[in-house]
PDB file of C-alpha atoms in Angstrom:
ATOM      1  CA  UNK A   1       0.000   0.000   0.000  1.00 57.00           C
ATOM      2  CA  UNK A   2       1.411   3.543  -0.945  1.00 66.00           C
ATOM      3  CA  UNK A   3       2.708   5.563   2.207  1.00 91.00           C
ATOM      4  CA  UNK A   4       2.515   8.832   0.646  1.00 95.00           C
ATOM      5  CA  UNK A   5      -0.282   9.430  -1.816  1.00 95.00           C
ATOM      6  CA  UNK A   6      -0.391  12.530  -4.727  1.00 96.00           C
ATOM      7  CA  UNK A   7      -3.265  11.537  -6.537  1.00 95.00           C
ATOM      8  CA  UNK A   8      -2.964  14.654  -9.202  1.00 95.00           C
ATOM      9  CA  UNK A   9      -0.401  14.202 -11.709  1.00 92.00           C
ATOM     10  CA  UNK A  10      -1.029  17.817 -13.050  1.00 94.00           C
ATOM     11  CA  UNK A  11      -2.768  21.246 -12.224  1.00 95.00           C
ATOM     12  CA  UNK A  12      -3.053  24.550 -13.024  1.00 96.00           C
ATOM     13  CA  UNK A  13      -3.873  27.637 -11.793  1.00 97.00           C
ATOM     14  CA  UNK A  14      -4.499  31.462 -12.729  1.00 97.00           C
ATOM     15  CA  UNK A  15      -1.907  33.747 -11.482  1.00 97.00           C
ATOM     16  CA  UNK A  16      -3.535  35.242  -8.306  1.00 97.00           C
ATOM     17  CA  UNK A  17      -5.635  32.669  -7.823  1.00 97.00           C
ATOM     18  CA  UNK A  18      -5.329  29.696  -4.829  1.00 97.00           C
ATOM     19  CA  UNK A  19      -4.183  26.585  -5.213  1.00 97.00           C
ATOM     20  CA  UNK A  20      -4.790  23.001  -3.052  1.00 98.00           C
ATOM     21  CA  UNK A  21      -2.285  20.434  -3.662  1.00 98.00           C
ATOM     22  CA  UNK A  22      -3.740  17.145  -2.030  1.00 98.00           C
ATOM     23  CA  UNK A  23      -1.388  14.639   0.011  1.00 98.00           C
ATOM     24  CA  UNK A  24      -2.793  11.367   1.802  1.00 97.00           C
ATOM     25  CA  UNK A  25      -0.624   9.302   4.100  1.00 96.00           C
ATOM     26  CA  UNK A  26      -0.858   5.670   6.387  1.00 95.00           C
ATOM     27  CA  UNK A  27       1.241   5.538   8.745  1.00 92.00           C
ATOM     28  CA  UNK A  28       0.576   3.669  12.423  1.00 88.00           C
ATOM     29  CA  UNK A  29       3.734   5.731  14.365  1.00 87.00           C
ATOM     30  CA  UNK A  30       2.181   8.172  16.260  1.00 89.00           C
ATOM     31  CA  UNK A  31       5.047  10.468  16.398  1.00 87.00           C
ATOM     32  CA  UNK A  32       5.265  11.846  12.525  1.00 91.00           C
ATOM     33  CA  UNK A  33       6.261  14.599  10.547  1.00 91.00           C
ATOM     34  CA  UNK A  34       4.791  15.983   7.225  1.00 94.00           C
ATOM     35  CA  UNK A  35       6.641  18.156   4.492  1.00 94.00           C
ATOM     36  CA  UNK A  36       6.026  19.617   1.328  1.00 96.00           C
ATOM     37  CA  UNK A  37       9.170  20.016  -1.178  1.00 96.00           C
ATOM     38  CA  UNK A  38       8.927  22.327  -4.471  1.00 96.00           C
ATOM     39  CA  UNK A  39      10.807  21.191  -7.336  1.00 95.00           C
ATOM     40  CA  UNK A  40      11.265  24.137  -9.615  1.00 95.00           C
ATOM     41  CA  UNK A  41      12.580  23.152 -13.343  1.00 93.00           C
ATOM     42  CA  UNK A  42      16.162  23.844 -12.496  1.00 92.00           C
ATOM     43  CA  UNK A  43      15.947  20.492 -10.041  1.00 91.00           C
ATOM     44  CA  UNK A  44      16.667  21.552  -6.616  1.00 92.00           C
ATOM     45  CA  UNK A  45      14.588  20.343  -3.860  1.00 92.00           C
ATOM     46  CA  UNK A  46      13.216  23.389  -1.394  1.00 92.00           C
ATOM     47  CA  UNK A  47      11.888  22.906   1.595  1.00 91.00           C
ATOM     48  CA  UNK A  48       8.395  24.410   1.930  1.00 94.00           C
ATOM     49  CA  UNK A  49       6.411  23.790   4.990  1.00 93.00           C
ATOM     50  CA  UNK A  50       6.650  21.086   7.822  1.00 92.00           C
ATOM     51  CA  UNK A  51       3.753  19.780  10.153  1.00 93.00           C
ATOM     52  CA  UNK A  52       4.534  17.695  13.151  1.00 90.00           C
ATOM     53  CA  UNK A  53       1.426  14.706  14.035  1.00 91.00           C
ATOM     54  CA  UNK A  54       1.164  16.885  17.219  1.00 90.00           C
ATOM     55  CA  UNK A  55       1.043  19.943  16.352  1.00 88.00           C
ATOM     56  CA  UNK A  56      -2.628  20.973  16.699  1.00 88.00           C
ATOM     57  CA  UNK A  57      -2.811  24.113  14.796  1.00 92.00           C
ATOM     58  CA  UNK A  58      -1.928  24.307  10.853  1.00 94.00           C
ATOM     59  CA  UNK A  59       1.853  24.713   9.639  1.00 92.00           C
ATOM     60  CA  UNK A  60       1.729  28.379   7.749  1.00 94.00           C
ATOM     61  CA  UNK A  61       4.967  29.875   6.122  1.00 92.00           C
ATOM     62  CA  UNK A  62       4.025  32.487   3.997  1.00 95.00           C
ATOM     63  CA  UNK A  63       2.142  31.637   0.982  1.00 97.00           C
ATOM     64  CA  UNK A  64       2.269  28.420   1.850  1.00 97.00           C
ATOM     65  CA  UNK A  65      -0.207  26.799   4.548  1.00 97.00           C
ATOM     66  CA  UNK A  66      -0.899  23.297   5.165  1.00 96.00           C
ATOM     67  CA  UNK A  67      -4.367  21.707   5.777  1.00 96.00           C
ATOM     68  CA  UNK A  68      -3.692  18.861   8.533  1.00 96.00           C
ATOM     69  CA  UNK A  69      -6.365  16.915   9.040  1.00 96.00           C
ATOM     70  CA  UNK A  70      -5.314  14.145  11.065  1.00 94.00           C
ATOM     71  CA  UNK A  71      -8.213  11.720  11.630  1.00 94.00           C
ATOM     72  CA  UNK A  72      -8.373  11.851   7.186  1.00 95.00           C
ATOM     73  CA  UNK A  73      -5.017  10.911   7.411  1.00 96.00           C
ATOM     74  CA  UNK A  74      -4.628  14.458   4.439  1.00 97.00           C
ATOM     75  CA  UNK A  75      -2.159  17.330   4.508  1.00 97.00           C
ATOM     76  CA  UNK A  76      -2.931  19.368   1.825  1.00 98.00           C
ATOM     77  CA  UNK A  77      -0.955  22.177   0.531  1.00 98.00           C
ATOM     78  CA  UNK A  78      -2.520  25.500  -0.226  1.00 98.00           C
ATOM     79  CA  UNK A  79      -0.868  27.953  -1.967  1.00 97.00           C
ATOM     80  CA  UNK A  80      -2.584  31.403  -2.230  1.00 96.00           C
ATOM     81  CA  UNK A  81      -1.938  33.949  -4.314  1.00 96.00           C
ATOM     82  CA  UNK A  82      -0.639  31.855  -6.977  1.00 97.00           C
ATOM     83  CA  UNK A  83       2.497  33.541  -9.142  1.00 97.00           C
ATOM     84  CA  UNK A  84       4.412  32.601 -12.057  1.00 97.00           C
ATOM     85  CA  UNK A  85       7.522  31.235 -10.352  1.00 96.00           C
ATOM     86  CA  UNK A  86       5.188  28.403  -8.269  1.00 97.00           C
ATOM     87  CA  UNK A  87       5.233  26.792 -11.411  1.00 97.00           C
ATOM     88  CA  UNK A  88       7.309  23.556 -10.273  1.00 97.00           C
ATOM     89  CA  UNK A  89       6.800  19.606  -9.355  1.00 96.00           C
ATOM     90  CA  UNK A  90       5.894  19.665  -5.538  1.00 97.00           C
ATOM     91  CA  UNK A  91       6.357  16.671  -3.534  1.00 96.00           C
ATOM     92  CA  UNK A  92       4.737  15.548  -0.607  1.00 97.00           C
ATOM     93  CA  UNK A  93       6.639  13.349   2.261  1.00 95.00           C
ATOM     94  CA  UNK A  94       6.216  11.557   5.591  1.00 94.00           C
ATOM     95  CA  UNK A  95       8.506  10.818   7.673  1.00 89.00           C
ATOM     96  CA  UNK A  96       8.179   8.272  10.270  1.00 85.00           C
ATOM     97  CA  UNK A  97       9.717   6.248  13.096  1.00 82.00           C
ATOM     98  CA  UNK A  98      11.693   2.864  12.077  1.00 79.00           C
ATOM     99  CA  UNK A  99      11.700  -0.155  14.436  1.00 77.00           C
ATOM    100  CA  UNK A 100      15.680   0.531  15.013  1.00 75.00           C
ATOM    101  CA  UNK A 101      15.028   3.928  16.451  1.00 75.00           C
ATOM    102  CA  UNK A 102      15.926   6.102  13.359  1.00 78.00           C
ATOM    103  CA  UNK A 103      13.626   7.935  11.127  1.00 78.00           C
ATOM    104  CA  UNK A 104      12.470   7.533   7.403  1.00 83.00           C
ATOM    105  CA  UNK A 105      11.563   9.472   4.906  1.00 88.00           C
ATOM    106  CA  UNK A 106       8.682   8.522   2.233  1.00 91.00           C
ATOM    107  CA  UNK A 107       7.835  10.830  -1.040  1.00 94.00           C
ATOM    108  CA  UNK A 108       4.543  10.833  -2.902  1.00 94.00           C
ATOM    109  CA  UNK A 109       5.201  10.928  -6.629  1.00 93.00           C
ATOM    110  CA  UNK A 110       4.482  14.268  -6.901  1.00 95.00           C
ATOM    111  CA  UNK A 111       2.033  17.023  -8.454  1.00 96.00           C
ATOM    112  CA  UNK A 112       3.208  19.457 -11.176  1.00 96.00           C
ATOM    113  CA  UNK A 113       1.960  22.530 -10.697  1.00 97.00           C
ATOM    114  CA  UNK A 114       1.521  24.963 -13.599  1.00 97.00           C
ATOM    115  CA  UNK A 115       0.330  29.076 -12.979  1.00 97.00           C
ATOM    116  CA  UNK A 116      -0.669  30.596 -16.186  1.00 97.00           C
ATOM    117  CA  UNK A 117      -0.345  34.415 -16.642  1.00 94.00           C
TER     118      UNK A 117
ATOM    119  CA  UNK B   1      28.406  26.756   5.282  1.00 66.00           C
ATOM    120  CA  UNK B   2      28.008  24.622   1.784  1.00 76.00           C
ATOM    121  CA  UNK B   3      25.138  22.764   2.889  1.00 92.00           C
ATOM    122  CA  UNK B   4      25.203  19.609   0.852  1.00 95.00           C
ATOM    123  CA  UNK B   5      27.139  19.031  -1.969  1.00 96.00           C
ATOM    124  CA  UNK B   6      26.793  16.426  -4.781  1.00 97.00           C
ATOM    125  CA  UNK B   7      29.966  15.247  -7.064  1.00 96.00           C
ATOM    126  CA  UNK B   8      30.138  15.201  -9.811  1.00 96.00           C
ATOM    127  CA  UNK B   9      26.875  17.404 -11.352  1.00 95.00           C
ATOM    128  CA  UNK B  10      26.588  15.122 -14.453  1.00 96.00           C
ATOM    129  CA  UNK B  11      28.143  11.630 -15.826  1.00 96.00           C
ATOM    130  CA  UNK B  12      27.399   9.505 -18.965  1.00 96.00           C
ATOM    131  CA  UNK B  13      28.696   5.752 -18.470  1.00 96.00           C
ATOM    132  CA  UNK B  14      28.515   2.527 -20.814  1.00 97.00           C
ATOM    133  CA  UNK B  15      26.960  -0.412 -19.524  1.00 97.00           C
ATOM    134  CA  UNK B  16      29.592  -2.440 -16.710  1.00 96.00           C
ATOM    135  CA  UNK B  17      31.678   0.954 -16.122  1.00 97.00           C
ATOM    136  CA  UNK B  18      31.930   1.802 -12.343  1.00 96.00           C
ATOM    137  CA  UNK B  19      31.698   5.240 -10.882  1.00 95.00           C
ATOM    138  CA  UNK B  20      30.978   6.670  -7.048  1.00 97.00           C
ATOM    139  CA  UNK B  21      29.043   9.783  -6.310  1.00 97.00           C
ATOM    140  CA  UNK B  22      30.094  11.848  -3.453  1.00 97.00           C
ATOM    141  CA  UNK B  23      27.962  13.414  -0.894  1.00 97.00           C
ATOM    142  CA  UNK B  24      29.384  16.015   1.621  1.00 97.00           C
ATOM    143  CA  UNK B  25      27.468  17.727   4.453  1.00 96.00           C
ATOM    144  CA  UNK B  26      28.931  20.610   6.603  1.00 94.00           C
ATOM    145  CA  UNK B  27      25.847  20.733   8.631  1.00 91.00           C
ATOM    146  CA  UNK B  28      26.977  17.775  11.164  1.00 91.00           C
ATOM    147  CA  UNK B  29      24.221  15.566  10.399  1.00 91.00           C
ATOM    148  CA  UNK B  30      24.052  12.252  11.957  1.00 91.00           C
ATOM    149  CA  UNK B  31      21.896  10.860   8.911  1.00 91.00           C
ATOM    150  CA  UNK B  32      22.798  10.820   5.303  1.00 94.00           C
ATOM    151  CA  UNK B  33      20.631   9.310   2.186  1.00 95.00           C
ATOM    152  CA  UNK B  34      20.703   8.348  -1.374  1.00 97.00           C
ATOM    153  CA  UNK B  35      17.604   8.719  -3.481  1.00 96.00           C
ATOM    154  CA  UNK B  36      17.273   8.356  -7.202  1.00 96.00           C
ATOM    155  CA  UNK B  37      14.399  10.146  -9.223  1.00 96.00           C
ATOM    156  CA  UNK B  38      12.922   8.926 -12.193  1.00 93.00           C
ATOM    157  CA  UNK B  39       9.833  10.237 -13.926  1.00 84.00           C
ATOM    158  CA  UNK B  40       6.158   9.567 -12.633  1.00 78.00           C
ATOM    159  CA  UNK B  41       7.961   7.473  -9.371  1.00 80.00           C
ATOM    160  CA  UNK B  42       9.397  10.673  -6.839  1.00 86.00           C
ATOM    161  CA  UNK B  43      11.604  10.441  -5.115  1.00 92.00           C
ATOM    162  CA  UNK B  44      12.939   6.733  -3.738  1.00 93.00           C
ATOM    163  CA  UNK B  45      15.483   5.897  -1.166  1.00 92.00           C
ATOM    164  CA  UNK B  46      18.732   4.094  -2.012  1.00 94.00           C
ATOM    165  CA  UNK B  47      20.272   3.349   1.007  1.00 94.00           C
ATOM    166  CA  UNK B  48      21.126   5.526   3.753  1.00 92.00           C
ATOM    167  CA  UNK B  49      23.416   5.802   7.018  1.00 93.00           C
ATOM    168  CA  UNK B  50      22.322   6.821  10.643  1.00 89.00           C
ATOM    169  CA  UNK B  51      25.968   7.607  11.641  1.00 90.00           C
ATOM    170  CA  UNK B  52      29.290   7.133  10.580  1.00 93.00           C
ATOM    171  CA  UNK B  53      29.986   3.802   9.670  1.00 92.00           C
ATOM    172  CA  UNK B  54      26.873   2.763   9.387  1.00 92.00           C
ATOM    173  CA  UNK B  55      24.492   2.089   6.276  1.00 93.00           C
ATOM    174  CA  UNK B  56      21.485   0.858   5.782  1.00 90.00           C
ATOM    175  CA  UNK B  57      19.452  -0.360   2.508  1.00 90.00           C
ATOM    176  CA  UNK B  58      16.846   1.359   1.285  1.00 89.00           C
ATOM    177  CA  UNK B  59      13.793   0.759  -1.130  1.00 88.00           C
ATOM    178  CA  UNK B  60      15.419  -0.008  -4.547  1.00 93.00           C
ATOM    179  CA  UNK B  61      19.408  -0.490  -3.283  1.00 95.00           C
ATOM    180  CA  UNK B  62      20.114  -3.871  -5.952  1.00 95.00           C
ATOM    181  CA  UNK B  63      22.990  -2.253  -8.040  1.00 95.00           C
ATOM    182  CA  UNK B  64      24.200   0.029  -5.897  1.00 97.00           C
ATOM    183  CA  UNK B  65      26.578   0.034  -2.217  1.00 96.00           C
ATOM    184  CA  UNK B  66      27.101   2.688  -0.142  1.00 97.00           C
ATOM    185  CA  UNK B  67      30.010   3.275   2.407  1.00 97.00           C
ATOM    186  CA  UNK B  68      30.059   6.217   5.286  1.00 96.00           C
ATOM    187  CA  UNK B  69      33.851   6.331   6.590  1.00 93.00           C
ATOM    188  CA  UNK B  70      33.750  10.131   7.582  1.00 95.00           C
ATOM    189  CA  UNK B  71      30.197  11.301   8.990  1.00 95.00           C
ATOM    190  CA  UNK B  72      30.536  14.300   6.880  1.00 96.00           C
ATOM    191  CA  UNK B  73      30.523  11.898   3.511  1.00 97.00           C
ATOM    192  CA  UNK B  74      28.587   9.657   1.960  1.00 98.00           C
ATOM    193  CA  UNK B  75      29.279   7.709  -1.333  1.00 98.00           C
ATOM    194  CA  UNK B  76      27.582   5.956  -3.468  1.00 97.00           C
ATOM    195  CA  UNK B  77      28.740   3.141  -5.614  1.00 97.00           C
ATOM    196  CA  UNK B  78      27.850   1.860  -8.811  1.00 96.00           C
ATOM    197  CA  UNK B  79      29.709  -1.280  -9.598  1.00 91.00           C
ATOM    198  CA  UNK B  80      28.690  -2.474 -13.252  1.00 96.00           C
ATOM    199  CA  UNK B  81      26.401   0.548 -14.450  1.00 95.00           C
ATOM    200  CA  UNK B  82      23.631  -0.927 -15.958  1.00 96.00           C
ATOM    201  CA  UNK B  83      21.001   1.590 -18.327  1.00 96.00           C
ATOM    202  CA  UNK B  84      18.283   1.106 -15.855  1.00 96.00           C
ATOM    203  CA  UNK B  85      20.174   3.276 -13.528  1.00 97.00           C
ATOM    204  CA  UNK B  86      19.999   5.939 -15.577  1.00 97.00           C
ATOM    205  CA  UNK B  87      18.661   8.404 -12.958  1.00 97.00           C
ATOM    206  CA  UNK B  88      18.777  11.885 -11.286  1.00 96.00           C
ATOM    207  CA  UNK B  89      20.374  11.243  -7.563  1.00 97.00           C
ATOM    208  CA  UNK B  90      19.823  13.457  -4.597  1.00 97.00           C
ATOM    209  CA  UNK B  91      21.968  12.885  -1.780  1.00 97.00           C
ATOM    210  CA  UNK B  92      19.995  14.143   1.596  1.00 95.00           C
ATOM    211  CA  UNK B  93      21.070  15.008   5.082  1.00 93.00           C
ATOM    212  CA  UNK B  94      19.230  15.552   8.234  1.00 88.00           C
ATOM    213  CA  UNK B  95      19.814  15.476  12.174  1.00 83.00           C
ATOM    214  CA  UNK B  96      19.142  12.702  14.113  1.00 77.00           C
ATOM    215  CA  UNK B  97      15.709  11.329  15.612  1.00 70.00           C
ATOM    216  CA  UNK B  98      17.833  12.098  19.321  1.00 69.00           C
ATOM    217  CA  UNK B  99      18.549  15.502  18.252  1.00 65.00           C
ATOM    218  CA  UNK B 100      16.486  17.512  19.523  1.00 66.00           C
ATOM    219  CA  UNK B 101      16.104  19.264  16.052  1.00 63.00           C
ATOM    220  CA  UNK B 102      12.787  17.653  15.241  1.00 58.00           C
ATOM    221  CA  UNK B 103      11.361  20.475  13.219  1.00 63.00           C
ATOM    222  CA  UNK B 104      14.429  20.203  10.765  1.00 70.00           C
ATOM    223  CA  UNK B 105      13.512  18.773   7.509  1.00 79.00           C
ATOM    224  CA  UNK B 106      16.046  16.550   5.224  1.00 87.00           C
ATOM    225  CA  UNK B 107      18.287  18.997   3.224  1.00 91.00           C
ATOM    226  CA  UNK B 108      19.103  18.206  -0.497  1.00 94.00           C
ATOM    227  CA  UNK B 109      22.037  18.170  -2.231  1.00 95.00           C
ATOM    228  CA  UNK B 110      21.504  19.789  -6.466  1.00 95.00           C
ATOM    229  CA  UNK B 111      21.623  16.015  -7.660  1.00 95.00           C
ATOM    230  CA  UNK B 112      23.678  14.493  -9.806  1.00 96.00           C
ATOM    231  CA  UNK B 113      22.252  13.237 -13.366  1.00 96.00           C
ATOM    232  CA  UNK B 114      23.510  10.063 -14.598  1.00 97.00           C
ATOM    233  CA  UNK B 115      22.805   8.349 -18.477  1.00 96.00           C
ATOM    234  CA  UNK B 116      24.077   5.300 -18.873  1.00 96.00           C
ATOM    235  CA  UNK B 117      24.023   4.005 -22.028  1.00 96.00           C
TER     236      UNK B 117
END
C-alpha cells in the first residue's frame, strides 16, 4: 500500500488565484512529521512547509499553509496567491519512526503545478 | 556553510563501467541518504546511514553500495552501471531522531544526473 499518496499528476492555476495540492498518508507511528518540497525546473529540492502529528494548529509559512487533518489521514498544501515562479513539481513526504530507532523518509510521486499568466 | 554538496553534477557511463558519487554535508548531520528520481515514481530511497559507519538499505538499493567512513561523507557506488540506472540522484542530510532538532527537515544536495548508455 502507498505511504505517501499525490493523486494529481497535473494542475493549473491562474496567477492570483489559490491553489490546493492534495497529500494522503498511512502511517501507524504516532510520532510523525509531514513536508512539502517544491521542485522548480532547475531540479533543486526546497523545503516548503513542515507539520509535526502533534502539532494541533496548521503549519503556515508564507504563501504556503498546510491543511492537517489528522483523523483523514490528508495534509494538503494551499498555496494562495498563486504567481508565475510556483510553477514547479511539488512533492509531498512523511517521515516516520523505524523499528531501530531512526527515522524515514517517504515521497509521494508528486504534483506538477503549472500558474498561467 | 556549503550545505550539501553532490559530485560530480553530471556523468554519462557505458553499460559495466563503475563510478561513485560523493555526498558532503557541513551541517553535522548524523543521517545521510541516497535517493534516485525517475519520472512519474518521486523520489525513492537508495540506502542511507544513521551515523558514521553505518548504512542501511533502502527501497530499490540492488545495483548500488554505499560506504560512510567520515560522517561528513557519503558515497555511493555503482559497480557495473547498468542503463536502468539511468537516474537523477539526490543525496539528503538531516539530524538525528535524538537531536532535539525535530522540526528540521532533510536537506538536499543539487543532484547528480547520470545516463548510462
Amino acid at each position: 500500500a502507498q505511504k505517501i499518496t499525490q493523486t494529481q499528476p497535473g494542475m493549473f492555476v491562474q496567477e492570483k488565484e489559490a491553489v490546493t495540492l492534495d497529500c494522503t498518508y498511512d502511517t501507524s507511528d504516532p510520532s510523525y512529521g509531514l513536508f512539502w518540497y517544491k521542485q522548480p525546473s532547475s531540479g533543486e529540492m526546497i523545503f516548503l512547509i513542515y507539520q509535526g502529528s502533534y502539532d494541533q494548529q496548521n503549519a503556515t509559512e508564507g504563501r504556503y499553509s498546510l491543511n492537517f487533518q489528522k483523523a483523514r489521514k490528508s495534509a494538503n498544501l494551499v498555496i494562495s496567491a498563486s504567481q508565475l515562479g510556483d510553477s514547479a513539481m511539488y512533492f509531498c513526504a512523511m517521515r516516520e519512526g523505524t523499528t531501530s530507532g531512526t527515522y524515514k523518509y517517504i515521497f509521494g510521486t508528486g504534483t506538477r503545478l503549472k500558474v498561467l499568466a | 556553510n556549503a550545505g550539501v554538496t553532490q559530485t560530480p553534477k553530471f556523468r554519462v557511463l557505458k553499460t559495466g563501467q563503475s563510478m561513485t558519487l560523493l555526498c558532503a554535508q557541513d551541517m553535522n548531520h548524523e543521517y545521510m541518504y541516497w535517493y534516485r528520481q525517475d519520472p512519474g515514481m518521486g523520489l525513492r530511497l537508495i540506502h542511507y546511514s544513521v551515523g558514521e559507519g553505518t548504512t542501511a538499505k533502502g527501497e530499490v538499493p540492488d545495483g548500488y553500495n554505499v560506504s560512510r567512513l567520515k560522517k561528513q561523507n557519503f558515497l555511493l557506488g555503482l559497480e557495473s552501471a547498468a542503463p536502468s540506472q539511468t537516474s537523477v540522484y539526490f543525496c539528503a542530510s538531516s539530524p538525528s531522531r535524538t537531536s532535539g532538532r525535530a522540526l528540521e527537515t532533510q536537506y538536499f544536495g543539487p543532484g547528480t544526473r547520470l545516463l548510462v548508455l
